[in-house]
Coordinates of C-alpha atoms and ligand atoms in Angstrom, one line a residue:
X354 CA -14.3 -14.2 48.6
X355 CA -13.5 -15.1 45.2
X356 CA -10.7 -18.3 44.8
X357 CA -10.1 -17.3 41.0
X358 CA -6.6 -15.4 40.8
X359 CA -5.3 -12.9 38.3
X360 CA -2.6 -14.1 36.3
X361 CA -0.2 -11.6 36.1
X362 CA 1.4 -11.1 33.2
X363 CA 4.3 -8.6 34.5
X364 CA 5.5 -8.0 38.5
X365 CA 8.0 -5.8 39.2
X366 CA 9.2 -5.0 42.8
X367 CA 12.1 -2.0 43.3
X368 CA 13.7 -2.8 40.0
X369 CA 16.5 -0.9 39.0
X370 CA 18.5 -1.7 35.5
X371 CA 22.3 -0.8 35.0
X372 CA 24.9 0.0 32.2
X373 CA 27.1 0.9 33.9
X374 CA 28.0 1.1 38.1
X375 CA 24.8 3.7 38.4
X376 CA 21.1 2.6 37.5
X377 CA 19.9 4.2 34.2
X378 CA 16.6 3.1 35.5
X379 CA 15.3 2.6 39.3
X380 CA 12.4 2.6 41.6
X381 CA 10.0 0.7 39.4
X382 CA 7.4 -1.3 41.0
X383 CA 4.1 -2.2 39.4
X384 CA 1.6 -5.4 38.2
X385 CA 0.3 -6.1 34.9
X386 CA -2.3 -8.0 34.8
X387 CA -3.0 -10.7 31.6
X388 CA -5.0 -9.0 29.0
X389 CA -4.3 -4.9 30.1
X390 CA -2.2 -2.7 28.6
X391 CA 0.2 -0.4 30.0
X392 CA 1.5 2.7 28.0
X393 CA 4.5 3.7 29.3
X394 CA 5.7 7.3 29.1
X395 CA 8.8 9.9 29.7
X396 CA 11.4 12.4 27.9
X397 CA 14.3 10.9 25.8
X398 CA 16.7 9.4 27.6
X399 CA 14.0 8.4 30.9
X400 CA 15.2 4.9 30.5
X401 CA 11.6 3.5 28.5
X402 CA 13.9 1.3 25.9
X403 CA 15.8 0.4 28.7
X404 CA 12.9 -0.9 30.7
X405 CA 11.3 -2.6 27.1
X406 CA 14.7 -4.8 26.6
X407 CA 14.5 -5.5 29.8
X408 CA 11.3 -7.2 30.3
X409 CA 12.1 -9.0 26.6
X410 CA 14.9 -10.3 28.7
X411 CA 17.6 -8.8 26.5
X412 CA 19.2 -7.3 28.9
X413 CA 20.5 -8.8 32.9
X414 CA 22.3 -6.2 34.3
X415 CA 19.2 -5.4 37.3
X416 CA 18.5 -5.7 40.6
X417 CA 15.3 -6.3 42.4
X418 CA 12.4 -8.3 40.5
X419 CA 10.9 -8.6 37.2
X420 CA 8.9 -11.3 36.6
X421 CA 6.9 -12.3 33.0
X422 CA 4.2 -14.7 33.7
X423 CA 5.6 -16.0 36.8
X424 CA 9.3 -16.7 35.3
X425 CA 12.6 -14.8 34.8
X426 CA 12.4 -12.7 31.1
X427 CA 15.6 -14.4 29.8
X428 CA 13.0 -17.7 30.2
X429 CA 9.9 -16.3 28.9
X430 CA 11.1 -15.6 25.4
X431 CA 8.7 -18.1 24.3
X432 CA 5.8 -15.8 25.0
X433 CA 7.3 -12.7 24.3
X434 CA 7.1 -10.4 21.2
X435 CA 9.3 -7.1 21.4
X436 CA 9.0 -4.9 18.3
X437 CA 12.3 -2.6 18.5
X438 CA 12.1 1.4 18.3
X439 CA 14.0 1.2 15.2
X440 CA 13.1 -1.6 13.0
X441 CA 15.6 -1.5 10.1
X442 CA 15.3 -4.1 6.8
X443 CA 18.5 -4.3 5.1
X444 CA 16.6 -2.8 1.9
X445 CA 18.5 -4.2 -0.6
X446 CA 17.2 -7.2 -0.3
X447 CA 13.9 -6.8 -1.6
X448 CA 11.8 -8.4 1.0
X449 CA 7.6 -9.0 0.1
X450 CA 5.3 -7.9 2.9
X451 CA 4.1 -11.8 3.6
X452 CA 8.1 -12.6 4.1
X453 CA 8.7 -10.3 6.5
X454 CA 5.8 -11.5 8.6
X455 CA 6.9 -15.1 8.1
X456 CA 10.7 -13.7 9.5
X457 CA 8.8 -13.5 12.7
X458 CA 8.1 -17.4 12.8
X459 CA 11.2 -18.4 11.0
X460 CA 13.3 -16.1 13.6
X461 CA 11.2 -18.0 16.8
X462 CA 12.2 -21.6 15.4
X463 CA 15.6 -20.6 14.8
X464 CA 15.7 -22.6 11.5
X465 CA 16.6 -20.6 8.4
X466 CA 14.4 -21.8 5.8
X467 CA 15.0 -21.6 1.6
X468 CA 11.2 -21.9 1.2
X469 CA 9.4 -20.5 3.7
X470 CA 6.8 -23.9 4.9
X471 CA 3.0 -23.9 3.7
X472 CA 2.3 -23.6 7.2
X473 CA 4.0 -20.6 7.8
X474 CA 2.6 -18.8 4.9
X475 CA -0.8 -20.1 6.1
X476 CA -0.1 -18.2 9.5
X477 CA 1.4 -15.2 8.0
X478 CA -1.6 -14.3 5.2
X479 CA -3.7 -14.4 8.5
X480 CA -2.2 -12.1 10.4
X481 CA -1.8 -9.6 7.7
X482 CA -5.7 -10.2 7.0
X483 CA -5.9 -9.4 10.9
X484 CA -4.0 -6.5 10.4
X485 CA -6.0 -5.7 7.3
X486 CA -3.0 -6.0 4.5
X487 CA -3.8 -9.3 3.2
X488 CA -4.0 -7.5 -0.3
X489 CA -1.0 -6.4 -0.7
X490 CA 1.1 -9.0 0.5
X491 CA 3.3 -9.4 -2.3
X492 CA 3.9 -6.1 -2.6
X493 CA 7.9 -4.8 -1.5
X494 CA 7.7 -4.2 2.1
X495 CA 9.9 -1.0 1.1
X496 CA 7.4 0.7 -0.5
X497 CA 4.7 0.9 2.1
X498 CA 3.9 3.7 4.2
X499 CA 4.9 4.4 7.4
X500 CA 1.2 3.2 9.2
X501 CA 1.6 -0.2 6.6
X502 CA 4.7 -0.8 7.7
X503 CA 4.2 -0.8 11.8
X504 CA 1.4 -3.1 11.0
X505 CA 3.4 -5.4 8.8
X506 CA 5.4 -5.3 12.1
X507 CA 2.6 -5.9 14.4
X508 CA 1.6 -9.0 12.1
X509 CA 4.9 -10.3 12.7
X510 CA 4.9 -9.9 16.2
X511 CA 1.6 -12.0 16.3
X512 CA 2.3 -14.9 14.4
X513 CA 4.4 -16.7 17.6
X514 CA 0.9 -16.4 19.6
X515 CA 2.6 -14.7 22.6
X516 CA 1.2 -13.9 25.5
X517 CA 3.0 -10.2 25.8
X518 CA 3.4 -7.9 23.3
X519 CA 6.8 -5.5 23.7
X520 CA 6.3 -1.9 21.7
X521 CA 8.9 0.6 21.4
X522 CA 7.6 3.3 19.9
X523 CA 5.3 2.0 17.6
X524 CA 3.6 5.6 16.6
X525 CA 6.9 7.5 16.2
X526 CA 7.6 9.3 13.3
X527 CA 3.6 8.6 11.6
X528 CA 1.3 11.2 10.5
X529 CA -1.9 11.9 13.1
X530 CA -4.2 9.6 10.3
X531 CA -1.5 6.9 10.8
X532 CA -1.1 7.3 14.2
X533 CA -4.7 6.2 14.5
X534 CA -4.5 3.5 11.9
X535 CA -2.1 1.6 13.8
X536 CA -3.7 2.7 17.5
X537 CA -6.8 0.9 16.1
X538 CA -4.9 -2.2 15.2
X539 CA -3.6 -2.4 18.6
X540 CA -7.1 -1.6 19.9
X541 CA -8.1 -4.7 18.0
X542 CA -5.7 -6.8 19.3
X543 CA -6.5 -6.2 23.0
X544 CA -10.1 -6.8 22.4
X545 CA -9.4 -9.6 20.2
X546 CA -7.1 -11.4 21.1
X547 CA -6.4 -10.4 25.0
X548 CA -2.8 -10.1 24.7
X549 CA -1.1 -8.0 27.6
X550 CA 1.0 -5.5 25.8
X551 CA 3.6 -2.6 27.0
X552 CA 4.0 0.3 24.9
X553 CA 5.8 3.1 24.8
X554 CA 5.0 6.5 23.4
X555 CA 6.1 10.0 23.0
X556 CA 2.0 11.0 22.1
X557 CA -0.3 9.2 24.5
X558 CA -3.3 10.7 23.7
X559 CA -3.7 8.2 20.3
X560 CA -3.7 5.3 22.6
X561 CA -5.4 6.8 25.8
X562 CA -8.2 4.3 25.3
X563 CA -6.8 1.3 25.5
X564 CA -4.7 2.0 28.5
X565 CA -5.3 0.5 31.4
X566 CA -2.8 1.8 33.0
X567 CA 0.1 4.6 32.3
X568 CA 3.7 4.2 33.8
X569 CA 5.2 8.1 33.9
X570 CA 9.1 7.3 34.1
X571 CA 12.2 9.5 34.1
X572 CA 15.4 7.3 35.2
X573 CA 13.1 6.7 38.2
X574 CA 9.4 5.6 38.1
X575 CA 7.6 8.7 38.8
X576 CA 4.2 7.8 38.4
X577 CA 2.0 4.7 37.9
X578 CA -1.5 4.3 37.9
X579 CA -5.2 4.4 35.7
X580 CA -4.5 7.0 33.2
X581 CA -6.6 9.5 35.4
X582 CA -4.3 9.0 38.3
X583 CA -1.3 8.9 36.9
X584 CA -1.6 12.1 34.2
X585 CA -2.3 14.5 36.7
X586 CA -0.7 17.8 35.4
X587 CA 1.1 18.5 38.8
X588 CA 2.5 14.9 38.2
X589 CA 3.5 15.7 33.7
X590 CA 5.2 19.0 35.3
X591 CA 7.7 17.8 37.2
X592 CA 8.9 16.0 34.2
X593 CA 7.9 17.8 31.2
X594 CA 8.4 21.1 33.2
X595 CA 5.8 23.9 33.6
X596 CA 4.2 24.2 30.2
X597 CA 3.1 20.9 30.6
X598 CA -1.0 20.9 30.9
X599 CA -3.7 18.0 30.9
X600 CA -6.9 18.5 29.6
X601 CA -10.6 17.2 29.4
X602 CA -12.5 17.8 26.3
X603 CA -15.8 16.3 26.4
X604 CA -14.7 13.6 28.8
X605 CA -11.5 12.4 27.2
X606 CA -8.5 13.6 28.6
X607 CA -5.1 15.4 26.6
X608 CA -1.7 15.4 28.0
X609 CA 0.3 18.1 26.4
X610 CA 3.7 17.2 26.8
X611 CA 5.6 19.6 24.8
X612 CA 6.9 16.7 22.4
X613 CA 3.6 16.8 20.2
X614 CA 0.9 18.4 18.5
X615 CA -3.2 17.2 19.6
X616 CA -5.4 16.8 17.1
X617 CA -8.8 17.1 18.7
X618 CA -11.8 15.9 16.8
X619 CA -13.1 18.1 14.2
X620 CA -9.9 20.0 13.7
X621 CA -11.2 22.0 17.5
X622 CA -7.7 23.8 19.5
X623 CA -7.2 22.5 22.8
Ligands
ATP2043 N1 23.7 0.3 25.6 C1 23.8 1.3 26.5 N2 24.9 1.6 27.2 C2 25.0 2.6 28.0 N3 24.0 3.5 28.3 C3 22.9 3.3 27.6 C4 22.7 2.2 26.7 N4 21.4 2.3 26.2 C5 20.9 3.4 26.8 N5 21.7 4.0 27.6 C6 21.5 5.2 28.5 O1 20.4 4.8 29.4 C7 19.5 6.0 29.5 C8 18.1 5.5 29.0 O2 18.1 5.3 27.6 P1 16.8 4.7 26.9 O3 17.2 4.4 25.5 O4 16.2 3.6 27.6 O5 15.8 5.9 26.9 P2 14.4 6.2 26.2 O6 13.4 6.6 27.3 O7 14.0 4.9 25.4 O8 14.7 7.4 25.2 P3 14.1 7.8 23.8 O9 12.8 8.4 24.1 O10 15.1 8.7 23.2 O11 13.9 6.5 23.0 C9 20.1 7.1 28.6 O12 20.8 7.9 29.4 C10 21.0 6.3 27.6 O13 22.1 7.1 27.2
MG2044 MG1 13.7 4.6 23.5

């Protein structure tokens, strides 16, 4: 028997999180490994952000037990990167694209800086290279494309070195091209750079192949398992309702939810 352990990045055992006296959120056991990726899915209002903010340790009204590499969320912050659903710059103040990467070292230290240090610059250019923007890092963040943007944002989220990435949405409202553009960035990063990342989606298919593992939830955890467990079209139905399907096309699977379009290879219909 093998004495090396897993470390896991995530454990949750029967957690249920509150706003008010009844659980928006409940039932929701699972593991996350270091290093795998879970892509976690449901309708509006299933409780996903909920479960995101939670885990960031931004919000404490739960019961049961979440863990983030072995320690309560509210004292992993160290290791955690969340990027919120709605990531809003006040646009008036016209921000470059290297400055808003360096906000997500300047945040982390807490120290509001005039000049932004050597060292952070340093860290920032090579995380936009990573995300493949260095040239145009000088360029107003508020004229970049939607795809640009979410990897200015992923760039940001990298430059603290954490050990759990926290993604709210990170493909909504993009294009099919720049839905892929930024699912290959955060294909990169898992093979890369082996960070264990949570992230939820309204399309799943884009990011299919990097999940290890897909959480269905809706207020309660419905479903968790490898993608070809857990997206079982019985499983989709009783959430997205009966129009629902899953399909294989040469090998790789589709889950038609209802909420998007597929775009198979080659312009093919499902
Ligand atoms: N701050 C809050 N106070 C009270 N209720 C809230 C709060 N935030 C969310 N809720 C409720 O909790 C439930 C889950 O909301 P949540 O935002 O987590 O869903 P979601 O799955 O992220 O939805 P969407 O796909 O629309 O982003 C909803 O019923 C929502 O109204
Ligand atoms: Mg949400």
């Amino acid at each position: 028997m093998s004495s090396q352990r897993t470390e896991k990045a995530v454990i949750a055992r029967d957690l249920a999180i509150y706003y008010g006296s009844k659980p928006a959120l409940e039932g929701v056991t699972f593991d996350l490994n270091a290093g795998e990726t879970l892509l976690l899915l449901g309708p509006n209002g299933a409780g996903k952000t909920t479960l995101l903010k939670t885990i960031a340790g931004f919000h404490d009204k739960y019961e049961g037990v979440i863990l983030v590499f072995g320690r309560k969320p509210e004292e992993s912050r160290d290791f955690i990167s969340y990027v919120p659903q709605s990531f809003s710059l006040n646009e008036k103040v016209p921000l470059s694209v290297i400055e808003v990467v360096a906000m997500g070292a300047l945040y982390k230290s807490g120290i509001v800086h005039r000049k932004i240090p050597e060292e952070i610059i340093k860290k920032s250019e090579k995380a936009l290279s990573f995300v493949g923007l260095e040239d145009i890092k000088d360029k107003p963040f508020k004229n970049l494309s939607g795809g640009q943007k979410q990897r200015v944002l992923l760039a940001r989220a990298l430059i603290s070195d954490p050990k759990l990435l926290l993604l709210d949405e990170p493909l909504s409202a993009l294009d099919p091209s720049a839905r892929a553009e930024v699912a290959s960035v955060l294909n990169k990063i898992k093979k890369k750079k082996g960070i264990s990342m949570i992230i939820t989606t309204h399309d799943i298919n884009p990011l299919l192949e990097i999940g290890d593992w897909v959480m269905l939830i809706n207020r309660r955890m419905i479903a968790f398992g490898p993608p070809d467990d857990a997206l079982r079209e019985e499983i989709i139905k009783t959430v997205y309702g009966p129009m629902a399907k899953v399909i294989k096309v040469e090998d790789k699977l589709y889950c038609l939810t209802g909420d998007f379009h597929i775009h198979l290879p080659g312009g093919k219909k499902p």
